[in-house]
Short mmCIF file of C-alpha atoms in Angstrom, two decimals:
data_model
loop_
_atom_site.label_atom_id
_atom_site.label_comp_id
_atom_site.label_asym_id
_atom_site.label_seq_id
_atom_site.Cartn_x
_atom_site.Cartn_y
_atom_site.Cartn_z
CA ASP A 260 -66.11 133.62 169.80
CA ILE A 261 -66.85 133.70 166.10
CA HIS A 262 -66.94 130.30 164.44
CA MET A 263 -66.32 129.75 160.75
CA THR A 264 -67.91 126.91 158.79
CA GLN A 265 -66.45 126.26 155.36
CA SER A 266 -68.06 123.92 152.86
CA PRO A 267 -67.65 121.60 151.19
CA SER A 268 -64.60 120.03 152.82
CA SER A 269 -63.68 118.51 149.48
CA LEU A 270 -64.76 118.98 145.92
CA SER A 271 -64.04 117.23 142.63
CA ALA A 272 -64.19 119.17 139.40
CA SER A 273 -62.83 119.20 135.87
CA VAL A 274 -60.70 121.71 134.02
CA GLY A 275 -63.03 124.37 132.64
CA ASP A 276 -65.68 123.95 135.33
CA THR A 277 -66.91 126.72 137.61
CA VAL A 278 -66.87 125.93 141.33
CA THR A 279 -68.12 127.70 144.43
CA ILE A 280 -66.84 127.38 147.98
CA THR A 281 -68.80 128.84 150.86
CA CYS A 282 -67.83 130.18 154.25
CA ARG A 283 -70.36 130.97 156.97
CA ALA A 284 -69.65 132.95 160.13
CA SER A 285 -71.52 132.37 163.38
CA GLN A 286 -72.21 136.10 163.59
CA SER A 287 -71.84 139.08 161.31
CA ILE A 288 -68.27 139.87 160.31
CA SER A 289 -69.21 142.70 157.93
CA SER A 290 -66.87 142.29 154.94
CA TYR A 291 -63.84 141.15 156.97
CA LEU A 292 -63.32 137.93 155.06
CA ASN A 293 -60.24 136.80 153.14
CA TRP A 294 -59.49 133.77 150.95
CA TYR A 295 -56.21 131.87 150.60
CA GLN A 296 -54.97 129.11 148.31
CA GLN A 297 -52.49 126.49 149.50
CA LYS A 298 -50.77 123.96 147.29
CA PRO A 299 -49.11 120.85 148.76
CA GLY A 300 -45.81 121.63 150.43
CA LYS A 301 -46.23 125.36 149.91
CA ALA A 302 -47.19 128.34 152.02
CA PRO A 303 -50.69 129.77 151.68
CA LYS A 304 -51.20 132.56 149.18
CA LEU A 305 -53.63 135.46 149.54
CA LEU A 306 -56.24 135.46 146.77
CA ILE A 307 -59.00 137.79 147.89
CA TYR A 308 -59.28 140.25 150.77
CA ALA A 309 -62.17 142.22 152.18
CA THR A 310 -64.66 139.75 150.67
CA SER A 311 -64.22 140.73 147.03
CA SER A 312 -60.94 142.57 146.39
CA LEU A 313 -58.55 140.63 144.19
CA GLN A 314 -54.98 140.55 145.43
CA SER A 315 -52.46 141.87 142.93
CA GLY A 316 -51.37 139.22 140.46
CA VAL A 317 -54.29 136.88 141.09
CA PRO A 318 -56.19 135.88 137.93
CA ALA A 319 -59.60 137.41 137.39
CA ARG A 320 -61.25 133.96 137.27
CA PHE A 321 -61.21 134.12 141.08
CA SER A 322 -64.12 136.05 142.53
CA GLY A 323 -65.40 136.66 146.05
CA SER A 324 -68.76 137.85 147.27
CA GLY A 325 -70.97 138.06 150.34
CA SER A 326 -71.48 140.11 153.46
CA GLY A 327 -72.52 139.66 157.06
CA THR A 328 -72.35 135.93 157.69
CA ASP A 329 -72.33 134.27 154.26
CA PHE A 330 -69.48 134.42 151.79
CA THR A 331 -68.48 132.64 148.60
CA LEU A 332 -65.36 132.09 146.55
CA THR A 333 -66.08 131.30 142.92
CA ILE A 334 -63.48 130.04 140.51
CA PHE A 335 -64.54 130.34 136.87
CA SER A 336 -63.10 128.13 134.16
CA LEU A 337 -60.86 126.02 136.38
CA GLN A 338 -57.27 125.69 135.29
CA PRO A 339 -54.91 122.81 136.18
CA GLU A 340 -52.98 125.04 138.59
CA ASP A 341 -56.15 125.82 140.60
CA PHE A 342 -56.35 122.37 142.14
CA ALA A 343 -55.36 123.10 145.72
CA THR A 344 -56.81 123.66 149.17
CA TYR A 345 -58.68 126.89 149.86
CA TYR A 346 -59.18 128.56 153.22
CA CYS A 347 -61.37 131.43 154.30
CA GLN A 348 -60.24 133.67 157.18
CA GLN A 349 -62.26 136.15 159.20
CA SER A 350 -60.51 139.22 160.51
CA TYR A 351 -63.42 140.92 162.24
CA SER A 352 -62.14 139.69 165.58
CA THR A 353 -59.26 137.40 166.57
CA PRO A 354 -58.28 135.93 163.18
CA LEU A 355 -59.72 132.50 162.48
CA PHE A 356 -59.46 130.25 159.46
CA GLY A 357 -62.10 127.99 158.04
CA GLN A 358 -61.44 124.26 157.97
CA GLY A 359 -60.39 124.30 154.32
CA THR A 360 -61.75 122.94 151.04
CA LYS A 361 -59.65 120.54 149.03
CA LEU A 362 -60.33 120.98 145.32
CA GLU A 363 -59.38 117.87 143.39
CA ILE A 364 -59.36 116.93 139.75
CA LYS A 365 -62.30 114.75 138.69
CA VAL B 55 -40.81 141.75 149.31
CA GLN B 56 -40.28 138.51 151.14
CA LEU B 57 -40.17 136.75 154.48
CA VAL B 58 -37.45 134.14 154.93
CA GLN B 59 -37.78 131.69 157.77
CA SER B 60 -35.14 129.64 159.54
CA GLY B 61 -34.61 126.00 158.68
CA ALA B 62 -36.25 122.81 159.86
CA GLU B 63 -35.68 121.73 163.46
CA VAL B 64 -35.71 118.36 165.19
CA LYS B 65 -35.95 118.55 168.97
CA LYS B 66 -36.68 116.36 171.98
CA PRO B 67 -39.58 116.96 174.36
CA GLY B 68 -38.68 119.48 177.02
CA GLN B 69 -36.11 121.29 174.91
CA SER B 70 -36.35 124.95 174.02
CA LEU B 71 -36.48 126.41 170.53
CA ARG B 72 -36.62 129.74 168.75
CA ILE B 73 -37.41 130.03 165.05
CA SER B 74 -37.07 133.19 163.02
CA CYS B 75 -38.68 135.14 160.20
CA LYS B 76 -36.70 137.86 158.43
CA GLY B 77 -38.41 140.48 156.34
CA SER B 78 -36.82 142.24 153.40
CA ALA B 79 -37.60 144.87 150.78
CA TYR B 80 -40.25 146.62 152.81
CA MET B 81 -40.52 148.76 155.94
CA PHE B 82 -40.53 146.05 158.62
CA THR B 83 -42.12 148.28 161.25
CA SER B 84 -45.07 149.22 159.05
CA TYR B 85 -46.68 145.78 159.17
CA TRP B 86 -47.45 143.31 161.92
CA ILE B 87 -46.02 139.78 161.75
CA THR B 88 -48.39 136.88 162.40
CA TRP B 89 -47.48 133.27 163.19
CA VAL B 90 -49.64 130.39 161.95
CA ARG B 91 -49.43 126.70 162.82
CA GLN B 92 -50.29 123.85 160.47
CA MET B 93 -50.20 120.41 162.03
CA PRO B 94 -49.60 117.46 159.68
CA GLY B 95 -52.58 116.94 157.42
CA SER B 96 -54.55 119.73 159.11
CA GLY B 97 -55.66 123.29 158.57
CA LEU B 98 -54.32 126.69 159.56
CA GLN B 99 -54.34 127.95 163.14
CA TRP B 100 -53.63 131.53 164.14
CA ILE B 101 -51.06 131.61 166.95
CA GLY B 102 -50.62 135.33 167.46
CA ARG B 103 -48.98 138.45 166.14
CA ILE B 104 -46.53 141.19 166.96
CA ASP B 105 -46.23 144.83 166.01
CA PRO B 106 -42.49 145.20 165.36
CA SER B 107 -42.63 148.94 165.91
CA ASP B 108 -43.35 148.56 169.63
CA SER B 109 -43.28 144.77 170.21
CA TYR B 110 -46.93 144.72 171.30
CA THR B 111 -48.20 141.16 171.02
CA LYS B 112 -51.56 139.43 170.90
CA TYR B 113 -52.02 135.69 171.28
CA SER B 114 -54.73 133.18 170.58
CA PRO B 115 -56.08 131.81 173.88
CA SER B 116 -55.19 128.37 172.53
CA PHE B 117 -51.50 129.27 172.45
CA GLN B 118 -51.19 131.85 175.22
CA GLY B 119 -48.52 130.75 177.68
CA ASP B 120 -47.16 128.02 175.42
CA VAL B 121 -45.20 130.23 173.01
CA THR B 122 -43.60 133.66 172.97
CA ILE B 123 -43.54 135.98 169.99
CA SER B 124 -40.84 138.66 169.82
CA ALA B 125 -39.14 140.87 167.27
CA ASP B 126 -35.89 142.76 166.71
CA LYS B 127 -36.72 145.63 164.42
CA SER B 128 -33.04 146.52 164.00
CA ILE B 129 -32.57 143.35 161.96
CA SER B 130 -36.15 143.08 160.60
CA THR B 131 -36.68 139.73 162.25
CA ALA B 132 -39.53 138.20 164.21
CA TYR B 133 -39.31 135.11 166.39
CA LEU B 134 -41.49 132.33 167.74
CA GLN B 135 -40.14 130.66 170.86
CA TRP B 136 -40.90 127.65 173.04
CA ASN B 137 -39.38 127.05 176.49
CA SER B 138 -40.41 123.41 176.74
CA LEU B 139 -41.46 121.60 173.60
CA LYS B 140 -44.06 118.85 173.50
CA ALA B 141 -44.61 116.18 170.89
CA SER B 142 -47.87 117.95 170.02
CA ASP B 143 -45.86 120.99 168.87
CA THR B 144 -44.79 119.01 165.81
CA ALA B 145 -46.04 121.10 162.91
CA MET B 146 -45.18 123.48 160.11
CA TYR B 147 -45.00 127.08 161.31
CA TYR B 148 -45.51 130.01 158.98
CA CYS B 149 -44.93 133.68 159.51
CA ALA B 150 -47.00 136.14 157.52
CA ARG B 151 -46.81 139.85 156.92
CA THR B 152 -50.03 141.34 158.20
CA ALA B 153 -51.63 144.30 156.48
CA ARG B 154 -54.21 146.21 158.46
CA VAL B 155 -56.64 146.10 155.55
CA ALA B 156 -60.12 144.81 156.31
CA GLY B 157 -58.97 143.78 159.74
CA GLU B 158 -55.87 141.64 159.43
CA THR B 159 -54.87 140.34 156.02
CA PHE B 160 -51.89 138.05 155.54
CA ASP B 161 -50.47 139.24 152.26
CA ILE B 162 -46.92 137.82 152.23
CA TRP B 163 -45.97 134.46 153.76
CA GLY B 164 -42.69 132.89 154.71
CA GLN B 165 -41.78 129.51 153.27
CA GLY B 166 -42.49 127.76 156.58
CA THR B 167 -40.36 126.10 159.25
CA MET B 168 -41.00 122.44 160.04
CA VAL B 169 -40.61 121.65 163.73
CA THR B 170 -40.43 117.98 164.73
CA VAL B 171 -40.51 117.06 168.42
CA SER B 172 -39.73 113.43 169.12
CA SER B 173 -37.93 111.44 171.77
#
């Protein structure tokens, strides 16, 4: 089975900061990595698919990169609405989510 | 395009339950439907998925045998069913439209159905 390790589990930042969240797979998953945002009490929302493709309607301050086993989600110039929990998801084999990263306001 | 799920449920252990997920404004049979569990205060767990065009299903080993996923393409609706609920089934359940892009990508989500199992 492929295991996903997402870090950090939580992160404090200020409006305007740039933050990076990482996701590591236990074996190569090519570019089969997606990122989701979930706000409290809401369903997850697709942000980025296939490592770096921005889902329609998602602001360009969200960026994804990586390949193989190591992937990153970068959020440039944080906005108040970006404070949420973020999940990576591999789709190379049976879909599996990372543990999540809670992004909080400093 | 949206997925609308059935409302919150409160059940007793041992009871059965079926929750639903209705798709609209897209060709229901062109996308799989995936079910995801989120236990209180926890992350997302992939339960399984169905291809509404032929009802072929795939389950996570963690959920195989505990739930049944089905679909009625004539009414664009997918279902998640339990025959005998346990307290540990208490969770929010989401359905998600699944695009076969870069593997399986969950591009549209339902609003969630909260299932509470308590004696």
